[in-house]
């Protein structure tokens, strides 16, 4: 019986040796972000962000957002008129984009209203690097830790925000796409060209749950 238990323990140790981080590489360490901005003064959970583009909040749309400057560029896949959703055939496509207020990032998009998608490119420019110190001037510690990835991989200073829920997701080098409420954003990061800003092709489409929730 004793030999059997010893053998069983040895087999268990061998099985567990393949789980968890490798010992010959750098140890994994999570980042914890601290901010002196209170929840009441936080642009996100405190509500200050709503004063930046008040006409867009609550819409079934998303926007590009810089966490370094809080420049916001709405993407109007759904059309609105004085806060009311226009639920009729448009028959046209629209071209939108341009640079953020301070030139931190720029976007050039084609919006197809009747099919519910937008496609185009995003240039990260000065917002290629996320500056956590700058983000802390707008966000409280809780929001920073909810939004900024904990792993030490490369994330950009620009992300997408759901204008109905305020959920934010940053673009990352290794992220091929992500969902944001009823939207899905497909990301294709271009190879770096000498002297030019990093560029990402994006496809954003509206894809709500069909037939109701099943779980």
Tab-separated table of C-alpha atoms in Angstrom:
chain	number	residue	atom	x	y	z
A	1	UNK	CA	0.000	0.000	0.000
A	2	UNK	CA	2.846	2.388	0.891
A	3	UNK	CA	4.597	1.705	-2.416
A	4	UNK	CA	1.337	2.310	-4.284
A	5	UNK	CA	0.830	5.696	-2.603
A	6	UNK	CA	4.437	6.678	-3.338
A	7	UNK	CA	3.992	5.786	-7.021
A	8	UNK	CA	0.679	7.661	-7.182
A	9	UNK	CA	2.282	10.778	-5.681
A	10	UNK	CA	5.161	10.613	-8.193
A	11	UNK	CA	2.750	10.376	-11.129
A	12	UNK	CA	0.750	13.320	-9.779
A	13	UNK	CA	3.887	15.475	-9.521
A	14	UNK	CA	4.803	14.649	-13.123
A	15	UNK	CA	1.313	15.559	-14.329
A	16	UNK	CA	1.305	18.870	-12.469
A	17	UNK	CA	4.749	19.833	-13.746
A	18	UNK	CA	3.192	20.708	-17.124
A	19	UNK	CA	0.719	23.170	-15.595
A	20	UNK	CA	1.513	26.744	-14.667
A	21	UNK	CA	4.394	29.056	-15.676
A	22	UNK	CA	7.678	27.698	-16.961
A	23	UNK	CA	10.529	28.106	-14.536
A	24	UNK	CA	13.168	28.891	-17.180
A	25	UNK	CA	11.447	32.093	-18.360
A	26	UNK	CA	10.630	35.424	-16.720
A	27	UNK	CA	8.074	35.231	-13.917
A	28	UNK	CA	4.596	36.529	-14.716
A	29	UNK	CA	3.686	39.687	-12.831
A	30	UNK	CA	0.395	41.549	-12.904
A	31	UNK	CA	0.333	45.327	-13.032
A	32	UNK	CA	-1.756	47.158	-10.440
A	33	UNK	CA	-2.596	50.741	-11.343
A	34	UNK	CA	-3.042	53.490	-8.767
A	35	UNK	CA	-4.648	56.888	-9.300
A	36	UNK	CA	-5.213	59.913	-7.101
A	37	UNK	CA	-8.428	60.687	-9.025
A	38	UNK	CA	-11.454	59.894	-6.864
A	39	UNK	CA	-14.484	57.979	-8.086
A	40	UNK	CA	-16.523	61.185	-7.907
A	41	UNK	CA	-14.043	62.963	-10.213
A	42	UNK	CA	-13.493	59.984	-12.514
A	43	UNK	CA	-14.491	60.785	-16.085
A	44	UNK	CA	-15.934	57.308	-16.539
A	45	UNK	CA	-17.738	56.169	-13.388
A	46	UNK	CA	-18.123	59.739	-12.081
A	47	UNK	CA	-19.914	60.842	-15.251
A	48	UNK	CA	-17.548	63.596	-16.386
A	49	UNK	CA	-17.128	61.968	-19.785
A	50	UNK	CA	-20.770	62.679	-20.646
A	51	UNK	CA	-20.069	66.414	-20.828
A	52	UNK	CA	-17.480	65.888	-23.590
A	53	UNK	CA	-19.972	64.708	-26.238
A	54	UNK	CA	-23.385	64.967	-24.546
A	55	UNK	CA	-25.400	64.438	-27.732
A	56	UNK	CA	-24.029	60.902	-28.215
A	57	UNK	CA	-24.457	59.273	-24.799
A	58	UNK	CA	-27.001	56.494	-24.559
A	59	UNK	CA	-26.909	55.787	-28.288
A	60	UNK	CA	-26.520	52.253	-29.682
A	61	UNK	CA	-23.131	53.212	-31.082
A	62	UNK	CA	-19.486	53.033	-30.145
A	63	UNK	CA	-16.647	55.555	-30.296
A	64	UNK	CA	-12.865	55.555	-30.454
A	65	UNK	CA	-11.296	56.950	-27.288
A	66	UNK	CA	-7.782	57.911	-26.197
A	67	UNK	CA	-7.019	57.173	-22.542
A	68	UNK	CA	-4.065	59.579	-22.769
A	69	UNK	CA	-6.193	62.644	-23.598
A	70	UNK	CA	-9.833	61.449	-23.500
A	71	UNK	CA	-10.379	62.615	-27.053
A	72	UNK	CA	-13.461	60.778	-28.343
A	73	UNK	CA	-14.527	60.113	-31.930
A	74	UNK	CA	-18.059	58.638	-32.275
A	75	UNK	CA	-18.765	56.029	-34.960
A	76	UNK	CA	-22.394	56.425	-36.024
A	77	UNK	CA	-23.369	53.000	-37.316
A	78	UNK	CA	-26.884	53.787	-36.085
A	79	UNK	CA	-28.336	57.123	-37.190
A	80	UNK	CA	-30.062	59.424	-34.713
A	81	UNK	CA	-32.134	62.584	-34.980
A	82	UNK	CA	-32.340	64.680	-31.788
A	83	UNK	CA	-31.728	61.602	-29.678
A	84	UNK	CA	-34.212	59.400	-31.539
A	85	UNK	CA	-33.054	56.327	-33.438
A	86	UNK	CA	-33.841	56.529	-37.170
A	87	UNK	CA	-35.220	53.116	-38.100
A	88	UNK	CA	-35.597	53.468	-41.839
A	89	UNK	CA	-33.629	52.717	-44.997
A	90	UNK	CA	-30.866	55.247	-45.640
A	91	UNK	CA	-29.804	54.250	-49.154
A	92	UNK	CA	-26.390	55.880	-48.739
A	93	UNK	CA	-23.002	55.218	-47.234
A	94	UNK	CA	-20.936	57.795	-45.384
A	95	UNK	CA	-17.239	58.501	-44.985
A	96	UNK	CA	-16.091	59.735	-41.615
A	97	UNK	CA	-13.080	59.996	-39.391
A	98	UNK	CA	-10.333	62.550	-39.243
A	99	UNK	CA	-7.899	63.333	-36.476
A	100	UNK	CA	-8.512	63.678	-32.767
A	101	UNK	CA	-8.379	67.162	-31.293
A	102	UNK	CA	-4.707	67.011	-30.335
A	103	UNK	CA	-3.555	64.763	-33.202
A	104	UNK	CA	-3.015	61.791	-30.903
A	105	UNK	CA	-4.760	59.391	-33.301
A	106	UNK	CA	-6.687	59.516	-36.548
A	107	UNK	CA	-9.246	57.301	-38.237
A	108	UNK	CA	-10.698	56.984	-41.718
A	109	UNK	CA	-13.901	54.955	-41.929
A	110	UNK	CA	-16.685	54.052	-44.329
A	111	UNK	CA	-20.068	53.623	-42.635
A	112	UNK	CA	-22.704	51.377	-44.183
A	113	UNK	CA	-25.868	52.339	-42.288
A	114	UNK	CA	-28.258	49.876	-43.901
A	115	UNK	CA	-26.052	46.852	-43.196
A	116	UNK	CA	-24.838	48.008	-39.787
A	117	UNK	CA	-21.075	48.064	-40.163
A	118	UNK	CA	-18.087	50.375	-40.537
A	119	UNK	CA	-14.694	49.608	-42.048
A	120	UNK	CA	-11.474	51.550	-42.375
A	121	UNK	CA	-8.133	52.240	-40.740
A	122	UNK	CA	-6.827	53.681	-37.496
A	123	UNK	CA	-3.480	55.472	-37.131
A	124	UNK	CA	-2.213	55.496	-33.548
A	125	UNK	CA	0.293	58.377	-33.904
A	126	UNK	CA	1.125	59.844	-30.454
A	127	UNK	CA	-1.370	57.457	-28.833
A	128	UNK	CA	0.579	54.364	-29.866
A	129	UNK	CA	1.825	54.111	-26.278
A	130	UNK	CA	-0.543	54.156	-23.310
A	131	UNK	CA	0.709	56.569	-20.641
A	132	UNK	CA	-0.806	55.307	-17.373
A	133	UNK	CA	0.140	58.574	-15.649
A	134	UNK	CA	-1.936	60.575	-18.136
A	135	UNK	CA	-4.823	58.112	-17.890
A	136	UNK	CA	-4.749	58.509	-14.092
A	137	UNK	CA	-5.606	62.193	-14.459
A	138	UNK	CA	-8.980	61.126	-15.909
A	139	UNK	CA	-9.691	57.761	-14.264
A	140	UNK	CA	-9.901	56.409	-10.730
A	141	UNK	CA	-7.881	53.361	-9.681
A	142	UNK	CA	-10.854	51.027	-10.043
A	143	UNK	CA	-11.608	52.050	-13.634
A	144	UNK	CA	-7.937	51.912	-14.599
A	145	UNK	CA	-7.622	48.353	-13.332
A	146	UNK	CA	-10.861	47.358	-15.066
A	147	UNK	CA	-9.783	48.766	-18.448
A	148	UNK	CA	-6.002	48.435	-18.738
A	149	UNK	CA	-4.781	44.852	-19.334
A	150	UNK	CA	-2.960	43.324	-16.365
A	151	UNK	CA	-0.483	41.395	-18.479
A	152	UNK	CA	2.713	43.075	-19.605
A	153	UNK	CA	1.899	42.829	-23.324
A	154	UNK	CA	1.719	45.849	-25.586
A	155	UNK	CA	-1.567	47.739	-25.489
A	156	UNK	CA	-2.185	51.005	-27.297
A	157	UNK	CA	-3.441	54.262	-25.829
A	158	UNK	CA	-6.589	54.052	-27.973
A	159	UNK	CA	-9.596	51.819	-27.521
A	160	UNK	CA	-13.314	51.622	-28.181
A	161	UNK	CA	-16.103	52.684	-25.836
A	162	UNK	CA	-19.733	51.559	-25.891
A	163	UNK	CA	-21.786	54.760	-25.764
A	164	UNK	CA	-24.734	52.995	-24.135
A	165	UNK	CA	-22.848	51.225	-21.339
A	166	UNK	CA	-19.483	53.094	-21.067
A	167	UNK	CA	-17.632	49.789	-21.393
A	168	UNK	CA	-14.090	50.401	-22.703
A	169	UNK	CA	-11.697	47.980	-24.398
A	170	UNK	CA	-8.185	48.948	-25.506
A	171	UNK	CA	-6.608	47.788	-28.752
A	172	UNK	CA	-3.662	45.428	-28.297
A	173	UNK	CA	-0.922	44.140	-30.588
A	174	UNK	CA	-1.896	40.493	-30.153
A	175	UNK	CA	-5.676	41.013	-30.151
A	176	UNK	CA	-7.367	39.942	-33.373
A	177	UNK	CA	-10.828	41.139	-32.356
A	178	UNK	CA	-13.235	41.580	-29.472
A	179	UNK	CA	-16.885	42.083	-28.620
A	180	UNK	CA	-18.237	45.262	-27.081
A	181	UNK	CA	-21.879	44.881	-26.122
A	182	UNK	CA	-23.834	44.307	-29.365
A	183	UNK	CA	-20.812	45.160	-31.520
A	184	UNK	CA	-17.838	43.147	-32.698
A	185	UNK	CA	-14.553	44.775	-33.751
A	186	UNK	CA	-12.174	42.856	-36.000
A	187	UNK	CA	-8.566	44.117	-35.757
A	188	UNK	CA	-5.761	43.690	-38.288
A	189	UNK	CA	-2.541	45.377	-37.139
A	190	UNK	CA	-0.284	46.350	-40.039
A	191	UNK	CA	3.452	45.800	-40.102
A	192	UNK	CA	5.468	48.745	-38.844
A	193	UNK	CA	6.917	50.974	-41.556
A	194	UNK	CA	9.946	53.093	-40.834
A	195	UNK	CA	9.004	56.667	-39.979
A	196	UNK	CA	5.251	56.023	-40.102
A	197	UNK	CA	2.757	55.552	-37.241
A	198	UNK	CA	1.379	52.105	-36.448
A	199	UNK	CA	-1.786	51.425	-38.389
A	200	UNK	CA	-4.631	49.014	-37.813
A	201	UNK	CA	-7.420	48.062	-40.203
A	202	UNK	CA	-10.725	47.666	-38.389
A	203	UNK	CA	-14.109	46.189	-39.248
A	204	UNK	CA	-16.876	47.120	-36.813
A	205	UNK	CA	-20.289	45.564	-37.124
A	206	UNK	CA	-23.504	45.471	-35.154
A	207	UNK	CA	-24.347	41.887	-34.172
A	208	UNK	CA	-26.885	41.659	-31.339
A	209	UNK	CA	-27.806	38.309	-29.837
A	210	UNK	CA	-30.328	36.478	-32.007
A	211	UNK	CA	-33.338	34.562	-30.714
A	212	UNK	CA	-32.791	35.718	-27.118
A	213	UNK	CA	-30.278	34.586	-24.531
A	214	UNK	CA	-29.753	30.848	-24.212
A	215	UNK	CA	-27.774	30.805	-20.956
